[in-house]
PDB file of C-alpha atoms and ligand atoms in Angstrom:
ATOM      1  CA  UNK A   1       8.332   7.859 -12.530  1.00  0.00           C
ATOM      2  CA  UNK A   2       7.779   8.268  -8.769  1.00  0.00           C
ATOM      3  CA  UNK A   3       4.177   7.553  -7.295  1.00  0.00           C
ATOM      4  CA  UNK A   4       3.569   8.003  -3.777  1.00  0.00           C
ATOM      5  CA  UNK A   5       1.001   5.148  -2.861  1.00  0.00           C
ATOM      6  CA  UNK A   6      -0.023   6.051   0.522  1.00  0.00           C
ATOM      7  CA  UNK A   7      -0.834   9.374   1.436  1.00  0.00           C
ATOM      8  CA  UNK A   8      -3.781  11.083   3.402  1.00  0.00           C
ATOM      9  CA  UNK A   9      -5.659  14.046   2.907  1.00  0.00           C
ATOM     10  CA  UNK A  10      -6.657  16.161   5.735  1.00  0.00           C
ATOM     11  CA  UNK A  11      -9.764  18.536   5.551  1.00  0.00           C
ATOM     12  CA  UNK A  12      -7.941  21.415   6.755  1.00  0.00           C
ATOM     13  CA  UNK A  13      -7.567  24.599   5.121  1.00  0.00           C
ATOM     14  CA  UNK A  14      -4.310  24.803   2.881  1.00  0.00           C
ATOM     15  CA  UNK A  15      -3.549  20.870   3.261  1.00  0.00           C
ATOM     16  CA  UNK A  16      -3.890  19.985  -0.014  1.00  0.00           C
ATOM     17  CA  UNK A  17      -1.612  22.465  -1.630  1.00  0.00           C
ATOM     18  CA  UNK A  18       1.006  21.568   1.157  1.00  0.00           C
ATOM     19  CA  UNK A  19       0.912  17.897  -0.046  1.00  0.00           C
ATOM     20  CA  UNK A  20       1.103  18.888  -3.694  1.00  0.00           C
ATOM     21  CA  UNK A  21       3.971  20.898  -2.990  1.00  0.00           C
ATOM     22  CA  UNK A  22       5.599  18.271  -1.044  1.00  0.00           C
ATOM     23  CA  UNK A  23       4.980  15.196  -3.507  1.00  0.00           C
ATOM     24  CA  UNK A  24       6.156  17.728  -6.111  1.00  0.00           C
ATOM     25  CA  UNK A  25       9.367  18.217  -3.948  1.00  0.00           C
ATOM     26  CA  UNK A  26      10.377  14.552  -4.492  1.00  0.00           C
ATOM     27  CA  UNK A  27      10.180  14.369  -7.819  1.00  0.00           C
ATOM     28  CA  UNK A  28       6.493  12.474  -7.382  1.00  0.00           C
ATOM     29  CA  UNK A  29       4.441  12.407 -10.879  1.00  0.00           C
ATOM     30  CA  UNK A  30       1.268  11.037  -9.129  1.00  0.00           C
ATOM     31  CA  UNK A  31       0.048   9.879  -5.293  1.00  0.00           C
ATOM     32  CA  UNK A  32      -2.655   7.938  -4.185  1.00  0.00           C
ATOM     33  CA  UNK A  33      -4.629   9.737  -1.688  1.00  0.00           C
ATOM     34  CA  UNK A  34      -7.654   8.928   0.772  1.00  0.00           C
ATOM     35  CA  UNK A  35      -9.321  10.303   3.933  1.00  0.00           C
ATOM     36  CA  UNK A  36      -8.915   7.906   6.586  1.00  0.00           C
ATOM     37  CA  UNK A  37     -12.051   8.110   8.894  1.00  0.00           C
ATOM     38  CA  UNK A  38     -13.874   7.503  10.801  1.00  0.00           C
ATOM     39  CA  UNK A  39     -12.447  10.449  12.790  1.00  0.00           C
ATOM     40  CA  UNK A  40     -13.156  14.218  12.076  1.00  0.00           C
ATOM     41  CA  UNK A  41      -9.607  15.458  11.004  1.00  0.00           C
ATOM     42  CA  UNK A  42      -9.591  13.840   7.505  1.00  0.00           C
ATOM     43  CA  UNK A  43     -11.047  14.577   4.572  1.00  0.00           C
ATOM     44  CA  UNK A  44     -14.519  13.219   3.243  1.00  0.00           C
ATOM     45  CA  UNK A  45     -14.539  11.068   0.378  1.00  0.00           C
ATOM     46  CA  UNK A  46     -16.165  14.068  -1.293  1.00  0.00           C
ATOM     47  CA  UNK A  47     -13.321  16.305  -0.601  1.00  0.00           C
ATOM     48  CA  UNK A  48     -11.215  13.738  -1.985  1.00  0.00           C
ATOM     49  CA  UNK A  49     -12.631  13.512  -5.248  1.00  0.00           C
ATOM     50  CA  UNK A  50     -13.008  17.254  -4.946  1.00  0.00           C
ATOM     51  CA  UNK A  51      -9.255  17.449  -4.867  1.00  0.00           C
ATOM     52  CA  UNK A  52      -8.440  14.945  -7.635  1.00  0.00           C
ATOM     53  CA  UNK A  53     -10.733  16.943  -9.806  1.00  0.00           C
ATOM     54  CA  UNK A  54      -8.448  20.164  -8.915  1.00  0.00           C
ATOM     55  CA  UNK A  55      -5.352  18.064  -9.600  1.00  0.00           C
ATOM     56  CA  UNK A  56      -6.145  15.018 -12.029  1.00  0.00           C
ATOM     57  CA  UNK A  57      -2.989  14.806 -12.997  1.00  0.00           C
ATOM     58  CA  UNK A  58      -1.405  14.066 -10.102  1.00  0.00           C
ATOM     59  CA  UNK A  59      -4.232  12.758  -7.667  1.00  0.00           C
ATOM     60  CA  UNK A  60      -5.151   9.321  -7.760  1.00  0.00           C
ATOM     61  CA  UNK A  61      -8.386   8.971  -5.622  1.00  0.00           C
ATOM     62  CA  UNK A  62      -9.179   6.359  -3.375  1.00  0.00           C
ATOM     63  CA  UNK A  63     -12.845   5.947  -1.614  1.00  0.00           C
ATOM     64  CA  UNK A  64     -12.563   5.344   2.237  1.00  0.00           C
ATOM     65  CA  UNK A  65     -15.030   2.573   2.770  1.00  0.00           C
ATOM     66  CA  UNK A  66     -16.170   1.121   6.151  1.00  0.00           C
ATOM     67  CA  UNK A  67     -15.988  -2.598   5.913  1.00  0.00           C
ATOM     68  CA  UNK A  68     -19.190  -3.872   7.571  1.00  0.00           C
ATOM     69  CA  UNK A  69     -21.220  -0.987   6.790  1.00  0.00           C
ATOM     70  CA  UNK A  70     -20.365  -0.489   3.315  1.00  0.00           C
ATOM     71  CA  UNK A  71     -23.065  -2.091   0.281  1.00  0.00           C
ATOM     72  CA  UNK A  72     -22.089  -3.477  -2.940  1.00  0.00           C
ATOM     73  CA  UNK A  73     -24.095  -0.536  -4.386  1.00  0.00           C
ATOM     74  CA  UNK A  74     -22.366   1.745  -2.367  1.00  0.00           C
ATOM     75  CA  UNK A  75     -19.107   0.233  -3.960  1.00  0.00           C
ATOM     76  CA  UNK A  76     -20.520   0.931  -7.518  1.00  0.00           C
ATOM     77  CA  UNK A  77     -21.701   4.601  -6.882  1.00  0.00           C
ATOM     78  CA  UNK A  78     -18.320   5.333  -5.696  1.00  0.00           C
ATOM     79  CA  UNK A  79     -16.989   3.997  -8.777  1.00  0.00           C
ATOM     80  CA  UNK A  80     -19.022   6.059 -11.038  1.00  0.00           C
ATOM     81  CA  UNK A  81     -18.364   8.867  -9.181  1.00  0.00           C
ATOM     82  CA  UNK A  82     -14.460   8.512 -10.381  1.00  0.00           C
ATOM     83  CA  UNK A  83     -13.031   6.929  -7.463  1.00  0.00           C
ATOM     84  CA  UNK A  84     -10.079   4.900  -8.582  1.00  0.00           C
ATOM     85  CA  UNK A  85      -9.340   2.110  -5.768  1.00  0.00           C
ATOM     86  CA  UNK A  86     -10.822   2.120  -2.105  1.00  0.00           C
ATOM     87  CA  UNK A  87      -9.183   2.129   1.097  1.00  0.00           C
ATOM     88  CA  UNK A  88      -9.945   0.047   4.252  1.00  0.00           C
ATOM     89  CA  UNK A  89      -9.361   0.641   7.857  1.00  0.00           C
ATOM     90  CA  UNK A  90     -11.176  -0.076  11.067  1.00  0.00           C
ATOM     91  CA  UNK A  91     -13.238  -2.764   9.828  1.00  0.00           C
ATOM     92  CA  UNK A  92     -16.108  -3.652  11.796  1.00  0.00           C
ATOM     93  CA  UNK A  93     -15.041  -7.474  11.788  1.00  0.00           C
ATOM     94  CA  UNK A  94     -12.159  -8.730  10.862  1.00  0.00           C
ATOM     95  CA  UNK A  95     -10.916  -8.123   7.061  1.00  0.00           C
ATOM     96  CA  UNK A  96     -11.393 -12.228   6.341  1.00  0.00           C
ATOM     97  CA  UNK A  97     -15.213 -11.930   7.666  1.00  0.00           C
ATOM     98  CA  UNK A  98     -17.157 -13.803   4.997  1.00  0.00           C
ATOM     99  CA  UNK A  99     -19.547 -10.591   4.997  1.00  0.00           C
ATOM    100  CA  UNK A 100     -16.604  -8.818   3.612  1.00  0.00           C
ATOM    101  CA  UNK A 101     -16.317 -11.137   0.413  1.00  0.00           C
ATOM    102  CA  UNK A 102     -19.207  -9.760  -1.028  1.00  0.00           C
ATOM    103  CA  UNK A 103     -17.366  -6.293  -1.467  1.00  0.00           C
ATOM    104  CA  UNK A 104     -14.226  -7.487  -2.451  1.00  0.00           C
ATOM    105  CA  UNK A 105     -15.817  -9.490  -5.177  1.00  0.00           C
ATOM    106  CA  UNK A 106     -17.618  -6.492  -6.532  1.00  0.00           C
ATOM    107  CA  UNK A 107     -14.383  -4.098  -6.227  1.00  0.00           C
ATOM    108  CA  UNK A 108     -12.728  -7.236  -8.229  1.00  0.00           C
ATOM    109  CA  UNK A 109     -15.425  -6.947 -11.261  1.00  0.00           C
ATOM    110  CA  UNK A 110     -14.925  -3.331 -11.403  1.00  0.00           C
ATOM    111  CA  UNK A 111     -11.605  -3.587 -11.633  1.00  0.00           C
ATOM    112  CA  UNK A 112     -10.294  -1.615  -9.395  1.00  0.00           C
ATOM    113  CA  UNK A 113      -7.353  -1.800  -6.445  1.00  0.00           C
ATOM    114  CA  UNK A 114      -8.178  -1.645  -2.960  1.00  0.00           C
ATOM    115  CA  UNK A 115      -5.488  -0.520   0.112  1.00  0.00           C
ATOM    116  CA  UNK A 116      -5.837  -2.299   3.435  1.00  0.00           C
ATOM    117  CA  UNK A 117      -4.029  -0.542   6.598  1.00  0.00           C
ATOM    118  CA  UNK A 118      -2.797  -3.464   7.941  1.00  0.00           C
ATOM    119  CA  UNK A 119      -0.764  -4.430  11.632  1.00  0.00           C
ATOM    120  CA  UNK A 120      -0.711  -2.046  14.639  1.00  0.00           C
ATOM    121  CA  UNK A 121      -3.317   0.897  14.507  1.00  0.00           C
ATOM    122  CA  UNK A 122      -1.935   4.105  16.336  1.00  0.00           C
ATOM    123  CA  UNK A 123      -3.294   4.758  19.432  1.00  0.00           C
ATOM    124  CA  UNK A 124      -4.245   8.623  19.327  1.00  0.00           C
ATOM    125  CA  UNK A 125      -6.865   8.945  22.028  1.00  0.00           C
ATOM    126  CA  UNK A 126      -9.598   8.440  20.066  1.00  0.00           C
ATOM    127  CA  UNK A 127     -10.588   4.789  21.101  1.00  0.00           C
ATOM    128  CA  UNK A 128     -13.301   6.031  23.331  1.00  0.00           C
ATOM    129  CA  UNK A 129     -15.396   7.530  20.334  1.00  0.00           C
ATOM    130  CA  UNK A 130     -14.665   4.839  17.944  1.00  0.00           C
ATOM    131  CA  UNK A 131     -14.655   1.060  18.223  1.00  0.00           C
ATOM    132  CA  UNK A 132     -11.058   0.149  16.865  1.00  0.00           C
ATOM    133  CA  UNK A 133      -9.189  -3.327  17.334  1.00  0.00           C
ATOM    134  CA  UNK A 134      -5.539  -3.849  15.918  1.00  0.00           C
ATOM    135  CA  UNK A 135      -6.631  -7.397  15.738  1.00  0.00           C
ATOM    136  CA  UNK A 136      -9.038  -7.416  12.804  1.00  0.00           C
ATOM    137  CA  UNK A 137      -6.516  -5.653  10.640  1.00  0.00           C
ATOM    138  CA  UNK A 138      -3.629  -8.313  10.831  1.00  0.00           C
ATOM    139  CA  UNK A 139      -2.326  -9.118   7.813  1.00  0.00           C
ATOM    140  CA  UNK A 140      -2.813 -12.746   7.868  1.00  0.00           C
ATOM    141  CA  UNK A 141      -6.476 -11.722   7.270  1.00  0.00           C
ATOM    142  CA  UNK A 142      -5.662 -10.846   3.906  1.00  0.00           C
ATOM    143  CA  UNK A 143      -5.093 -14.714   3.009  1.00  0.00           C
ATOM    144  CA  UNK A 144      -8.896 -15.700   2.628  1.00  0.00           C
ATOM    145  CA  UNK A 145      -9.446 -12.788   0.118  1.00  0.00           C
ATOM    146  CA  UNK A 146      -6.294 -13.324  -1.686  1.00  0.00           C
ATOM    147  CA  UNK A 147      -6.855 -17.111  -2.492  1.00  0.00           C
ATOM    148  CA  UNK A 148     -10.461 -15.788  -3.751  1.00  0.00           C
ATOM    149  CA  UNK A 149      -9.874 -12.909  -5.612  1.00  0.00           C
ATOM    150  CA  UNK A 150      -6.922 -13.341  -7.972  1.00  0.00           C
ATOM    151  CA  UNK A 151      -7.714 -10.508  -9.827  1.00  0.00           C
ATOM    152  CA  UNK A 152      -7.811  -7.784  -7.492  1.00  0.00           C
ATOM    153  CA  UNK A 153      -5.136  -5.829  -6.817  1.00  0.00           C
ATOM    154  CA  UNK A 154      -4.307  -5.787  -3.087  1.00  0.00           C
ATOM    155  CA  UNK A 155      -1.985  -3.328  -1.317  1.00  0.00           C
ATOM    156  CA  UNK A 156      -1.365  -4.038   2.463  1.00  0.00           C
ATOM    157  CA  UNK A 157       0.476  -0.436   4.429  1.00  0.00           C
ATOM    158  CA  UNK A 158       3.083  -1.048   7.027  1.00  0.00           C
ATOM    159  CA  UNK A 159       4.498  -4.852   5.900  1.00  0.00           C
ATOM    160  CA  UNK A 160       1.930  -5.727   8.527  1.00  0.00           C
ATOM    161  CA  UNK A 161       3.766  -4.338  11.429  1.00  0.00           C
ATOM    162  CA  UNK A 162       4.642  -5.987  13.382  1.00  0.00           C
ATOM    163  CA  UNK A 163       3.292  -9.468  11.553  1.00  0.00           C
ATOM    164  CA  UNK A 164       6.427  -8.971   9.249  1.00  0.00           C
ATOM    165  CA  UNK A 165       6.968 -12.705   8.832  1.00  0.00           C
ATOM    166  CA  UNK A 166       3.482 -13.446   7.762  1.00  0.00           C
ATOM    167  CA  UNK A 167       3.591 -10.380   5.558  1.00  0.00           C
ATOM    168  CA  UNK A 168       6.504 -11.380   3.705  1.00  0.00           C
ATOM    169  CA  UNK A 169       4.998 -15.016   2.821  1.00  0.00           C
ATOM    170  CA  UNK A 170       2.028 -13.505   1.984  1.00  0.00           C
ATOM    171  CA  UNK A 171       3.916 -11.425  -0.591  1.00  0.00           C
ATOM    172  CA  UNK A 172       5.493 -14.180  -1.775  1.00  0.00           C
ATOM    173  CA  UNK A 173       2.549 -16.549  -2.705  1.00  0.00           C
ATOM    174  CA  UNK A 174       0.189 -14.022  -3.723  1.00  0.00           C
ATOM    175  CA  UNK A 175       1.156 -12.163  -7.066  1.00  0.00           C
ATOM    176  CA  UNK A 176      -1.436  -9.504  -6.582  1.00  0.00           C
ATOM    177  CA  UNK A 177      -0.193  -8.581  -3.227  1.00  0.00           C
ATOM    178  CA  UNK A 178       2.054  -5.243  -2.587  1.00  0.00           C
ATOM    179  CA  UNK A 179       3.214  -3.711   0.556  1.00  0.00           C
ATOM    180  CA  UNK A 180       4.564  -0.558   1.327  1.00  0.00           C
ATOM    181  CA  UNK A 181       7.012   0.217   4.249  1.00  0.00           C
ATOM    182  CA  UNK A 182       5.756   3.319   5.527  1.00  0.00           C
ATOM    183  CA  UNK A 183       5.340   3.806   9.312  1.00  0.00           C
ATOM    184  CA  UNK A 184       7.900   2.922  12.251  1.00  0.00           C
ATOM    185  CA  UNK A 185       9.505   0.016  10.169  1.00  0.00           C
ATOM    186  CA  UNK A 186      11.846   2.015   7.962  1.00  0.00           C
ATOM    187  CA  UNK A 187      12.750   3.885  10.786  1.00  0.00           C
ATOM    188  CA  UNK A 188      13.212   1.497  13.631  1.00  0.00           C
ATOM    189  CA  UNK A 189      14.339  -1.547  11.520  1.00  0.00           C
ATOM    190  CA  UNK A 190      17.882  -1.804   9.573  1.00  0.00           C
ATOM    191  CA  UNK A 191      17.709  -2.468   5.731  1.00  0.00           C
ATOM    192  CA  UNK A 192      19.313  -6.082   6.633  1.00  0.00           C
ATOM    193  CA  UNK A 193      15.829  -6.877   8.846  1.00  0.00           C
ATOM    194  CA  UNK A 194      13.950  -5.957   5.727  1.00  0.00           C
ATOM    195  CA  UNK A 195      15.941  -7.660   3.303  1.00  0.00           C
ATOM    196  CA  UNK A 196      15.551 -10.796   5.850  1.00  0.00           C
ATOM    197  CA  UNK A 197      12.001 -10.618   5.790  1.00  0.00           C
ATOM    198  CA  UNK A 198      11.857 -10.690   2.154  1.00  0.00           C
ATOM    199  CA  UNK A 199      14.531 -13.418   1.912  1.00  0.00           C
ATOM    200  CA  UNK A 200      13.557 -15.069  -1.120  1.00  0.00           C
ATOM    201  CA  UNK A 201      15.317 -12.431  -3.373  1.00  0.00           C
ATOM    202  CA  UNK A 202      18.685 -14.081  -2.185  1.00  0.00           C
ATOM    203  CA  UNK A 203      19.665 -17.110  -3.727  1.00  0.00           C
ATOM    204  CA  UNK A 204      22.966 -19.523  -4.161  1.00  0.00           C
ATOM    205  CA  UNK A 205      23.884 -17.761  -7.256  1.00  0.00           C
ATOM    206  CA  UNK A 206      24.243 -14.257  -5.282  1.00  0.00           C
ATOM    207  CA  UNK A 207      27.934 -14.099  -6.143  1.00  0.00           C
ATOM    208  CA  UNK A 208      27.718 -15.191  -9.844  1.00  0.00           C
ATOM    209  CA  UNK A 209      24.803 -12.290 -10.706  1.00  0.00           C
ATOM    210  CA  UNK A 210      27.129  -9.748  -9.769  1.00  0.00           C
ATOM    211  CA  UNK A 211      28.618  -8.441 -12.539  1.00  0.00           C
ATOM    212  CA  UNK A 212      25.043  -7.907 -14.210  1.00  0.00           C
ATOM    213  CA  UNK A 213      23.734  -6.300 -11.342  1.00  0.00           C
ATOM    214  CA  UNK A 214      25.331  -4.116  -8.658  1.00  0.00           C
ATOM    215  CA  UNK A 215      23.753  -6.024  -5.778  1.00  0.00           C
ATOM    216  CA  UNK A 216      24.759  -9.435  -6.872  1.00  0.00           C
ATOM    217  CA  UNK A 217      21.040 -10.600  -7.091  1.00  0.00           C
ATOM    218  CA  UNK A 218      19.328 -13.314  -8.880  1.00  0.00           C
ATOM    219  CA  UNK A 219      15.807 -12.570  -8.596  1.00  0.00           C
ATOM    220  CA  UNK A 220      12.664 -14.783  -8.425  1.00  0.00           C
ATOM    221  CA  UNK A 221      14.454 -18.120  -8.193  1.00  0.00           C
ATOM    222  CA  UNK A 222      12.311 -18.457  -4.899  1.00  0.00           C
ATOM    223  CA  UNK A 223       9.124 -16.635  -6.200  1.00  0.00           C
ATOM    224  CA  UNK A 224       5.932 -17.920  -6.929  1.00  0.00           C
ATOM    225  CA  UNK A 225       5.459 -15.306  -9.088  1.00  0.00           C
ATOM    226  CA  UNK A 226       4.061 -16.073 -12.688  1.00  0.00           C
ATOM    227  CA  UNK A 227       5.833 -13.200 -13.826  1.00  0.00           C
ATOM    228  CA  UNK A 228       9.105 -14.427 -12.202  1.00  0.00           C
ATOM    229  CA  UNK A 229       9.254 -11.014 -10.156  1.00  0.00           C
ATOM    230  CA  UNK A 230      10.880 -10.949  -6.860  1.00  0.00           C
ATOM    231  CA  UNK A 231       9.927  -9.458  -3.734  1.00  0.00           C
ATOM    232  CA  UNK A 232      11.310  -5.918  -4.309  1.00  0.00           C
ATOM    233  CA  UNK A 233       8.770  -5.718  -7.418  1.00  0.00           C
ATOM    234  CA  UNK A 234       6.021  -6.109  -4.851  1.00  0.00           C
ATOM    235  CA  UNK A 235       7.344  -3.502  -2.357  1.00  0.00           C
ATOM    236  CA  UNK A 236       5.930   0.155  -3.373  1.00  0.00           C
ATOM    237  CA  UNK A 237       6.861   3.780  -2.092  1.00  0.00           C
ATOM    238  CA  UNK A 238       4.289   5.045   0.140  1.00  0.00           C
ATOM    239  CA  UNK A 239       4.796   7.865   2.623  1.00  0.00           C
ATOM    240  CA  UNK A 240       1.867   8.239   4.835  1.00  0.00           C
ATOM    241  CA  UNK A 241       2.766  11.265   6.841  1.00  0.00           C
ATOM    242  CA  UNK A 242       2.249  14.863   7.136  1.00  0.00           C
ATOM    243  CA  UNK A 243       3.491  17.095   4.288  1.00  0.00           C
ATOM    244  CA  UNK A 244       6.467  17.926   5.905  1.00  0.00           C
ATOM    245  CA  UNK A 245       7.731  14.738   6.247  1.00  0.00           C
ATOM    246  CA  UNK A 246       7.482  13.608   3.011  1.00  0.00           C
ATOM    247  CA  UNK A 247      10.848  14.070   1.775  1.00  0.00           C
ATOM    248  CA  UNK A 248      12.183  12.274   4.942  1.00  0.00           C
ATOM    249  CA  UNK A 249      10.382   9.247   4.122  1.00  0.00           C
ATOM    250  CA  UNK A 250      11.607   9.248   0.349  1.00  0.00           C
ATOM    251  CA  UNK A 251      14.970   9.752   1.936  1.00  0.00           C
ATOM    252  CA  UNK A 252      14.717   6.600   4.105  1.00  0.00           C
ATOM    253  CA  UNK A 253      13.328   4.493   0.949  1.00  0.00           C
ATOM    254  CA  UNK A 254      16.390   5.712  -0.763  1.00  0.00           C
ATOM    255  CA  UNK A 255      18.848   4.919   1.982  1.00  0.00           C
ATOM    256  CA  UNK A 256      17.049   1.474   2.394  1.00  0.00           C
ATOM    257  CA  UNK A 257      17.448   0.744  -1.614  1.00  0.00           C
ATOM    258  CA  UNK A 258      21.113   2.282  -1.334  1.00  0.00           C
ATOM    259  CA  UNK A 259      22.111   0.304   1.517  1.00  0.00           C
ATOM    260  CA  UNK A 260      21.017  -2.919   0.071  1.00  0.00           C
ATOM    261  CA  UNK A 261      22.808  -2.253  -3.138  1.00  0.00           C
ATOM    262  CA  UNK A 262      19.560  -2.980  -5.438  1.00  0.00           C
ATOM    263  CA  UNK A 263      20.213  -2.577  -9.055  1.00  0.00           C
ATOM    264  CA  UNK A 264      18.554   0.709 -10.722  1.00  0.00           C
ATOM    265  CA  UNK A 265      15.648  -1.493 -12.199  1.00  0.00           C
ATOM    266  CA  UNK A 266      14.180  -2.313  -8.696  1.00  0.00           C
ATOM    267  CA  UNK A 267      14.924   0.989  -7.478  1.00  0.00           C
ATOM    268  CA  UNK A 268      12.454   2.070 -10.189  1.00  0.00           C
ATOM    269  CA  UNK A 269       9.958  -0.416  -9.311  1.00  0.00           C
ATOM    270  CA  UNK A 270       9.621   0.289  -5.792  1.00  0.00           C
ATOM    271  CA  UNK A 271       9.511   4.048  -6.612  1.00  0.00           C
ATOM    272  CA  UNK A 272       6.624   3.638  -9.149  1.00  0.00           C
ATOM    273  CA  UNK A 273       6.872   1.160 -12.151  1.00  0.00           C
ATOM    274  CA  UNK A 274       5.222  -1.583  -9.700  1.00  0.00           C
ATOM    275  CA  UNK A 275       2.452   0.667  -8.891  1.00  0.00           C
ATOM    276  CA  UNK A 276       1.853   2.067 -12.419  1.00  0.00           C
ATOM    277  CA  UNK A 277       1.960  -1.505 -13.932  1.00  0.00           C
ATOM    278  CA  UNK A 278      -0.803  -2.603 -10.630  1.00  0.00           C
ATOM    279  CA  UNK A 279      -2.744   0.339 -11.706  1.00  0.00           C
ATOM    280  CA  UNK A 280      -2.789   0.094 -15.429  1.00  0.00           C
ATOM    281  CA  UNK A 281      -1.333   3.306 -15.972  1.00  0.00           C
ATOM    282  CA  UNK A 282       0.370   4.660 -18.931  1.00  0.00           C
ATOM    283  CA  UNK A 283       3.668   3.100 -19.340  1.00  0.00           C
ATOM    284  CA  UNK A 284       6.304   5.567 -17.608  1.00  0.00           C
ATOM    285  CA  UNK A 285       9.153   7.438 -19.576  1.00  0.00           C
ATOM    286  CA  UNK A 286      11.089   6.589 -16.263  1.00  0.00           C
TER     287      UNK A 286
HETATM  288 ZN1  LIG B   1      -1.897   5.467   6.112  1.00  0.00          ZN
END
């Protein structure tokens, strides 16, 4: 099973069909999608929901929410409408702001997942129209909510770029945190660099384990995960690109996994099984 955990829907005509085709071309069974807001080029929440109603087997719709403006009541409404999670970017204050905790609390009660943009926010020339500030998106700001809301499934985009060290440590400590590798990281950083960030995959028994697993990994030795999962069971496949580039990002993930000689079960975890389990989707046939 392949699930693309990170896609955006644009409002432009034909975009949805191109995205569907692109995801099918890489063998994706499902994908999570959202409008990014607040700029006009992205689909509205209503358009995201309409897309999911058109392709219910394929699309997992997340509602975009502006933290600092949305109320718990609004969160309830989105859940009632059929959204299966929430996407956050461009919050009014940092993710860790006390004011946001009531939103996370409500979402945790609803049993729905959240997707945070983390790290640098692209500079696209909209700065003057919108109050955007990268520092509010720093991945370390997730620490406060991860400590409080142990039942909240949290996805962090971009491995916190450029705060990789903090992303790695948060992922190690919090069983409910998952990261995707979308953005420039997969393009510009080597597989070895990414493995180093996720260092607790390694163990002194690396060679001894080689017989069972091609990469020789013995997993979970330095993990704090109650399920004994290693870091590659916390990394998820997400593309975050235009439909025309989806296959290229899939190839980048394939290359990373091949270069690091991750065993097949971890390849399957990254490409879909971890997300399926986190979202409580039906157990994939593979
Ligand atoms: Zn994105």
